[in-house]
PDB file of C-alpha atoms in Angstrom:
ATOM      1  CA  LEU S  23       0.000   0.000   0.000  1.00 98.00           C
ATOM      2  CA  ASP S  24       1.485   3.302  -1.131  1.00 97.00           C
ATOM      3  CA  LEU S  25      -0.345   6.158   0.601  1.00 96.00           C
ATOM      4  CA  SER S  26       1.152   8.989  -1.478  1.00 93.00           C
ATOM      5  CA  SER S  27       2.072   7.665  -4.901  1.00 94.00           C
ATOM      6  CA  GLY S  28       3.608  10.943  -6.045  1.00 89.00           C
ATOM      7  CA  TRP S  29       5.670  10.604  -9.185  1.00 90.00           C
ATOM      8  CA  GLY S  30       5.223   6.812  -9.401  1.00 95.00           C
ATOM      9  CA  CYS S  31       8.650   5.573  -8.226  1.00 94.00           C
ATOM     10  CA  ARG S  32       7.240   2.920  -5.883  1.00 96.00           C
ATOM     11  CA  LEU S  33       4.736   1.889  -8.559  1.00 98.00           C
ATOM     12  CA  LEU S  34       7.654   1.287 -10.940  1.00 97.00           C
ATOM     13  CA  GLY S  35       9.409  -0.711  -8.230  1.00 97.00           C
ATOM     14  CA  ALA S  36       6.320  -2.886  -7.762  1.00 98.00           C
ATOM     15  CA  ILE S  37       5.974  -3.345 -11.527  1.00 98.00           C
ATOM     16  CA  SER S  38       9.594  -4.509 -11.665  1.00 98.00           C
ATOM     17  CA  ILE S  39       8.729  -7.415  -9.326  1.00 98.00           C
ATOM     18  CA  GLN S  40       5.173  -7.950 -10.613  1.00 98.00           C
ATOM     19  CA  ASN S  41       5.503 -11.740 -10.693  1.00 98.00           C
ATOM     20  CA  ASN S  42       6.404 -11.814  -7.004  1.00 97.00           C
ATOM     21  CA  ILE S  43       3.710  -9.574  -5.493  1.00 96.00           C
ATOM     22  CA  LYS S  44       0.054 -10.148  -4.705  1.00 95.00           C
ATOM     23  CA  SER S  45      -1.026  -6.530  -5.165  1.00 97.00           C
ATOM     24  CA  TYR S  46      -0.038  -2.895  -5.248  1.00 98.00           C
ATOM     25  CA  VAL S  47      -2.500  -0.179  -4.261  1.00 98.00           C
ATOM     26  CA  GLY S  48      -1.395   3.398  -4.797  1.00 98.00           C
ATOM     27  CA  ILE S  49      -3.225   6.512  -3.640  1.00 96.00           C
ATOM     28  CA  ASP S  50      -2.806  10.108  -4.766  1.00 93.00           C
ATOM     29  CA  PRO S  51      -5.256  13.031  -4.987  1.00 90.00           C
ATOM     30  CA  ASN S  52      -3.547  14.594  -8.015  1.00 88.00           C
ATOM     31  CA  SER S  53      -5.778  13.531 -10.920  1.00 89.00           C
ATOM     32  CA  GLU S  54      -3.182  14.733 -13.432  1.00 89.00           C
ATOM     33  CA  LEU S  55      -0.878  11.872 -12.417  1.00 93.00           C
ATOM     34  CA  HIS S  56      -3.360   9.018 -12.824  1.00 96.00           C
ATOM     35  CA  PRO S  57      -3.125   8.793 -16.647  1.00 97.00           C
ATOM     36  CA  CYS S  58       0.650   8.395 -16.174  1.00 97.00           C
ATOM     37  CA  TYR S  59       0.164   5.666 -13.564  1.00 98.00           C
ATOM     38  CA  ASN S  60      -2.221   3.855 -15.897  1.00 98.00           C
ATOM     39  CA  LYS S  61       0.233   4.173 -18.789  1.00 98.00           C
ATOM     40  CA  MET S  62       3.009   2.668 -16.641  1.00 98.00           C
ATOM     41  CA  ILE S  63       0.763  -0.248 -15.687  1.00 98.00           C
ATOM     42  CA  ASN S  64      -0.511  -0.812 -19.241  1.00 98.00           C
ATOM     43  CA  ASP S  65       2.884  -0.463 -20.935  1.00 98.00           C
ATOM     44  CA  LEU S  66       5.100  -2.251 -18.413  1.00 98.00           C
ATOM     45  CA  CYS S  67       2.967  -4.989 -16.851  1.00 98.00           C
ATOM     46  CA  ASP S  68       2.440  -8.386 -18.325  1.00 97.00           C
ATOM     47  CA  GLU S  69      -1.225  -8.835 -19.227  1.00 97.00           C
ATOM     48  CA  LYS S  70      -1.581 -11.571 -16.606  1.00 98.00           C
ATOM     49  CA  ASN S  71      -0.428  -9.182 -13.823  1.00 98.00           C
ATOM     50  CA  LYS S  72      -2.306  -5.968 -14.575  1.00 98.00           C
ATOM     51  CA  TYR S  73      -5.138  -6.919 -12.222  1.00 97.00           C
ATOM     52  CA  LYS S  74      -2.695  -6.708  -9.294  1.00 98.00           C
ATOM     53  CA  PHE S  75      -2.384  -2.914  -9.631  1.00 98.00           C
ATOM     54  CA  LYS S  76      -4.991  -0.477  -8.382  1.00 98.00           C
ATOM     55  CA  MET S  77      -4.639   3.312  -8.295  1.00 98.00           C
ATOM     56  CA  ILE S  78      -7.006   5.426  -6.200  1.00 97.00           C
ATOM     57  CA  ASP S  79      -7.602   9.065  -7.125  1.00 95.00           C
ATOM     58  CA  ASN S  80      -8.302  10.485  -3.680  1.00 93.00           C
ATOM     59  CA  GLY S  81      -6.666  11.753  -0.533  1.00 92.00           C
ATOM     60  CA  SER S  82      -5.281   9.021   1.710  1.00 94.00           C
ATOM     61  CA  GLU S  83      -7.368  10.278   4.629  1.00 94.00           C
ATOM     62  CA  LYS S  84     -10.586   9.640   2.648  1.00 94.00           C
ATOM     63  CA  VAL S  85      -9.993   6.033   1.603  1.00 96.00           C
ATOM     64  CA  ASN S  86     -11.938   3.215   3.245  1.00 95.00           C
ATOM     65  CA  TYR S  87      -9.086   0.704   3.445  1.00 95.00           C
ATOM     66  CA  GLN S  88     -11.223  -2.123   4.802  1.00 93.00           C
ATOM     67  CA  SER S  89     -13.452  -1.937   1.716  1.00 95.00           C
ATOM     68  CA  LEU S  90     -10.438  -2.884  -0.428  1.00 95.00           C
ATOM     69  CA  GLY S  91     -10.600  -6.377   1.075  1.00 94.00           C
ATOM     70  CA  ILE S  92      -6.811  -6.625   1.321  1.00 94.00           C
ATOM     71  CA  LYS S  93      -4.491  -7.038   4.283  1.00 95.00           C
ATOM     72  CA  PHE S  94      -1.209  -5.358   3.386  1.00 96.00           C
ATOM     73  CA  ASN S  95       2.193  -6.672   4.404  1.00 96.00           C
ATOM     74  CA  ILE S  96       3.913  -3.379   3.538  1.00 97.00           C
ATOM     75  CA  VAL S  97       2.543   0.143   3.876  1.00 97.00           C
ATOM     76  CA  PHE S  98       4.832   2.944   2.763  1.00 96.00           C
ATOM     77  CA  TRP S  99       4.153   6.607   3.335  1.00 92.00           C
ATOM     78  CA  SER S 100       6.110   9.706   2.580  1.00 86.00           C
ATOM     79  CA  PRO S 101       3.357  12.240   3.244  1.00 82.00           C
ATOM     80  CA  PRO S 102       3.342  15.721   1.774  1.00 75.00           C
ATOM     81  CA  PHE S 103       4.869  17.711   4.598  1.00 68.00           C
ATOM     82  CA  TYR S 104       2.677  20.533   5.805  1.00 62.00           C
ATOM     83  CA  LYS S 105       3.463  23.765   3.933  1.00 59.00           C
ATOM     84  CA  GLN S 106       6.771  22.341   2.687  1.00 56.00           C
ATOM     85  CA  GLU S 107       5.783  20.471  -0.458  1.00 51.00           C
ATOM     86  CA  HIS S 108       3.457  21.747  -3.166  1.00 52.00           C
ATOM     87  CA  TYR S 109       2.649  19.383  -6.019  1.00 54.00           C
ATOM     88  CA  VAL S 110      -0.070  21.185  -7.942  1.00 51.00           C
ATOM     89  CA  ALA S 111      -0.110  24.702  -9.397  1.00 52.00           C
ATOM     90  CA  HIS S 112      -2.720  27.223  -8.239  1.00 50.00           C
ATOM     91  CA  GLU S 113      -4.056  27.365 -11.811  1.00 58.00           C
ATOM     92  CA  ASN S 114      -5.292  23.779 -11.587  1.00 54.00           C
ATOM     93  CA  LYS S 115      -8.053  24.575  -9.101  1.00 56.00           C
ATOM     94  CA  GLU S 116      -9.634  21.105  -8.963  1.00 59.00           C
ATOM     95  CA  ASN S 117      -6.405  19.298  -8.065  1.00 55.00           C
ATOM     96  CA  PHE S 118      -5.010  22.174  -5.996  1.00 57.00           C
ATOM     97  CA  ASP S 119      -8.042  22.109  -3.707  1.00 61.00           C
ATOM     98  CA  LYS S 120      -7.567  18.355  -3.120  1.00 61.00           C
ATOM     99  CA  GLN S 121      -4.072  18.813  -1.666  1.00 67.00           C
ATOM    100  CA  SER S 122      -3.865  18.271   2.106  1.00 64.00           C
ATOM    101  CA  ILE S 123      -2.187  21.627   2.714  1.00 65.00           C
ATOM    102  CA  GLU S 124      -5.131  23.389   1.085  1.00 71.00           C
ATOM    103  CA  MET S 125      -7.836  21.347   2.764  1.00 74.00           C
ATOM    104  CA  TYR S 126      -6.424  21.725   6.279  1.00 81.00           C
ATOM    105  CA  LYS S 127      -5.419  25.314   6.908  1.00 78.00           C
ATOM    106  CA  THR S 128      -3.533  24.995  10.212  1.00 84.00           C
ATOM    107  CA  TYR S 129      -0.779  22.595  11.158  1.00 82.00           C
ATOM    108  CA  GLU S 130      -2.907  21.137  13.955  1.00 86.00           C
ATOM    109  CA  GLU S 131      -5.805  20.523  11.580  1.00 89.00           C
ATOM    110  CA  TRP S 132      -3.455  18.910   9.006  1.00 86.00           C
ATOM    111  CA  GLU S 133      -1.896  16.741  11.712  1.00 87.00           C
ATOM    112  CA  ASP S 134      -5.237  15.471  13.070  1.00 91.00           C
ATOM    113  CA  LYS S 135      -7.500  15.373  10.005  1.00 93.00           C
ATOM    114  CA  PHE S 136      -4.946  14.249   7.454  1.00 91.00           C
ATOM    115  CA  PHE S 137      -1.898  12.556   8.941  1.00 90.00           C
ATOM    116  CA  ILE S 138      -3.281  10.913  12.083  1.00 93.00           C
ATOM    117  CA  LYS S 139      -6.573  10.005  10.381  1.00 95.00           C
ATOM    118  CA  THR S 140      -4.761   8.330   7.474  1.00 94.00           C
ATOM    119  CA  LEU S 141      -2.400   6.478   9.778  1.00 95.00           C
ATOM    120  CA  ASN S 142      -5.224   5.262  12.007  1.00 95.00           C
ATOM    121  CA  ASN S 143      -7.375   4.120   9.084  1.00 94.00           C
ATOM    122  CA  CYS S 144      -4.670   2.333   7.105  1.00 95.00           C
ATOM    123  CA  SER S 145      -3.223   0.670  10.246  1.00 95.00           C
ATOM    124  CA  LYS S 146      -6.323  -1.467  10.486  1.00 94.00           C
ATOM    125  CA  SER S 147      -5.462  -3.044   7.108  1.00 95.00           C
ATOM    126  CA  VAL S 148      -1.914  -4.075   7.973  1.00 97.00           C
ATOM    127  CA  ASP S 149      -1.525  -7.838   8.019  1.00 96.00           C
ATOM    128  CA  HIS S 150      -0.167  -9.721  11.029  1.00 95.00           C
ATOM    129  CA  HIS S 151       3.647  -9.319  10.884  1.00 96.00           C
ATOM    130  CA  GLY S 152       3.260  -6.559   8.280  1.00 97.00           C
ATOM    131  CA  VAL S 153       5.133  -3.265   8.463  1.00 98.00           C
ATOM    132  CA  ILE S 154       4.455   0.423   8.083  1.00 97.00           C
ATOM    133  CA  ILE S 155       7.448   2.398   6.821  1.00 97.00           C
ATOM    134  CA  LEU S 156       7.274   6.168   7.268  1.00 94.00           C
ATOM    135  CA  TYR S 157       9.480   8.873   5.846  1.00 90.00           C
ATOM    136  CA  LEU S 158       8.671  11.977   7.846  1.00 83.00           C
ATOM    137  CA  GLY S 159      11.305  14.430   6.670  1.00 78.00           C
ATOM    138  CA  ASN S 160      11.996  17.068   9.258  1.00 68.00           C
ATOM    139  CA  ILE S 161       8.722  16.888  11.159  1.00 69.00           C
ATOM    140  CA  ASN S 162       9.822  17.245  14.749  1.00 65.00           C
ATOM    141  CA  TYR S 163       6.818  18.338  16.761  1.00 69.00           C
ATOM    142  CA  GLU S 164       6.456  16.502  20.054  1.00 78.00           C
ATOM    143  CA  SER S 165       2.649  16.439  19.784  1.00 79.00           C
ATOM    144  CA  PHE S 166       2.939  14.797  16.380  1.00 82.00           C
ATOM    145  CA  TYR S 167       5.072  11.914  17.631  1.00 86.00           C
ATOM    146  CA  LYS S 168       2.913  11.393  20.723  1.00 91.00           C
ATOM    147  CA  LYS S 169      -0.225  11.109  18.571  1.00 91.00           C
ATOM    148  CA  MET S 170       1.542   8.839  16.105  1.00 92.00           C
ATOM    149  CA  GLU S 171       2.746   6.516  18.888  1.00 94.00           C
ATOM    150  CA  LYS S 172      -0.786   6.317  20.308  1.00 95.00           C
ATOM    151  CA  VAL S 173      -2.257   5.372  16.904  1.00 95.00           C
ATOM    152  CA  MET S 174       0.380   2.696  16.434  1.00 96.00           C
ATOM    153  CA  LYS S 175      -0.137   1.248  19.903  1.00 96.00           C
ATOM    154  CA  ASP S 176      -3.945   1.314  19.543  1.00 96.00           C
ATOM    155  CA  ASN S 177      -3.599  -0.649  16.272  1.00 95.00           C
ATOM    156  CA  GLN S 178      -1.153  -3.248  17.657  1.00 96.00           C
ATOM    157  CA  LEU S 179       1.874  -1.838  15.848  1.00 97.00           C
ATOM    158  CA  SER S 180       5.207  -1.812  17.619  1.00 96.00           C
ATOM    159  CA  TYR S 181       8.287   0.277  16.867  1.00 96.00           C
ATOM    160  CA  LEU S 182      10.747  -1.980  15.051  1.00 96.00           C
ATOM    161  CA  GLY S 183      13.533   0.491  14.308  1.00 95.00           C
ATOM    162  CA  ASN S 184      14.687   2.982  11.761  1.00 93.00           C
ATOM    163  CA  PHE S 185      17.083   3.201   8.861  1.00 93.00           C
ATOM    164  CA  SER S 186      18.539   5.961   6.757  1.00 92.00           C
ATOM    165  CA  ILE S 187      19.435   6.497   3.136  1.00 90.00           C
ATOM    166  CA  LEU S 188      22.060   8.992   2.064  1.00 90.00           C
ATOM    167  CA  GLY S 189      21.301  10.831  -1.136  1.00 86.00           C
ATOM    168  CA  THR S 190      21.715  14.565  -1.497  1.00 89.00           C
ATOM    169  CA  THR S 191      20.626  14.616   2.153  1.00 86.00           C
ATOM    170  CA  MET S 192      20.253  11.967   4.832  1.00 85.00           C
ATOM    171  CA  ARG S 193      16.714  10.566   4.872  1.00 86.00           C
ATOM    172  CA  TYR S 194      15.466   8.749   7.958  1.00 89.00           C
ATOM    173  CA  PHE S 195      12.698   6.156   7.896  1.00 93.00           C
ATOM    174  CA  ILE S 196      10.729   4.755  10.833  1.00 94.00           C
ATOM    175  CA  VAL S 197       9.455   1.161  10.773  1.00 97.00           C
ATOM    176  CA  TYR S 198       6.519  -0.244  12.775  1.00 97.00           C
ATOM    177  CA  TYR S 199       5.627  -3.913  12.955  1.00 97.00           C
ATOM    178  CA  LYS S 200       2.128  -5.407  13.372  1.00 96.00           C
ATOM    179  CA  ILE S 201       2.141  -7.729  16.369  1.00 91.00           C
TER     180      ILE S 201
END
């Protein structure tokens, strides 16, 4: 489960191992990207594997994960950081208004109604022994981490550890494990 599909990098990764996965579900509210996702799936997937890929044109906080009927063994999320990342131009009103930073005007509202809500909802669809991997950038608000820990604990997810990747900057990832 890819909660913010963005430019499609994780989709391409899943396509590259299409014979070895059960499913890939990607979510992104930017409607302009969905024709590109569909083109990647149609052009790069074997016909027998196309059914494994589902793209959802919506915000991750609005998806009913249980209705998908899938228990995920990996959930990855690199959320759009509040007021730090803008993916849609103001001129594209329909898609611009669907971005989390436009829908939730204060940091506290974004934290509760977007981030925590998404995390709580998707956590219920993590399979036993599955993981949630989060890239949180430079979010360092104490309230944020306290709320996140509560959601994880309430959904039987335990902190497993973290890892980092060095690119142009060091990127830190947090991993939770469904017990």
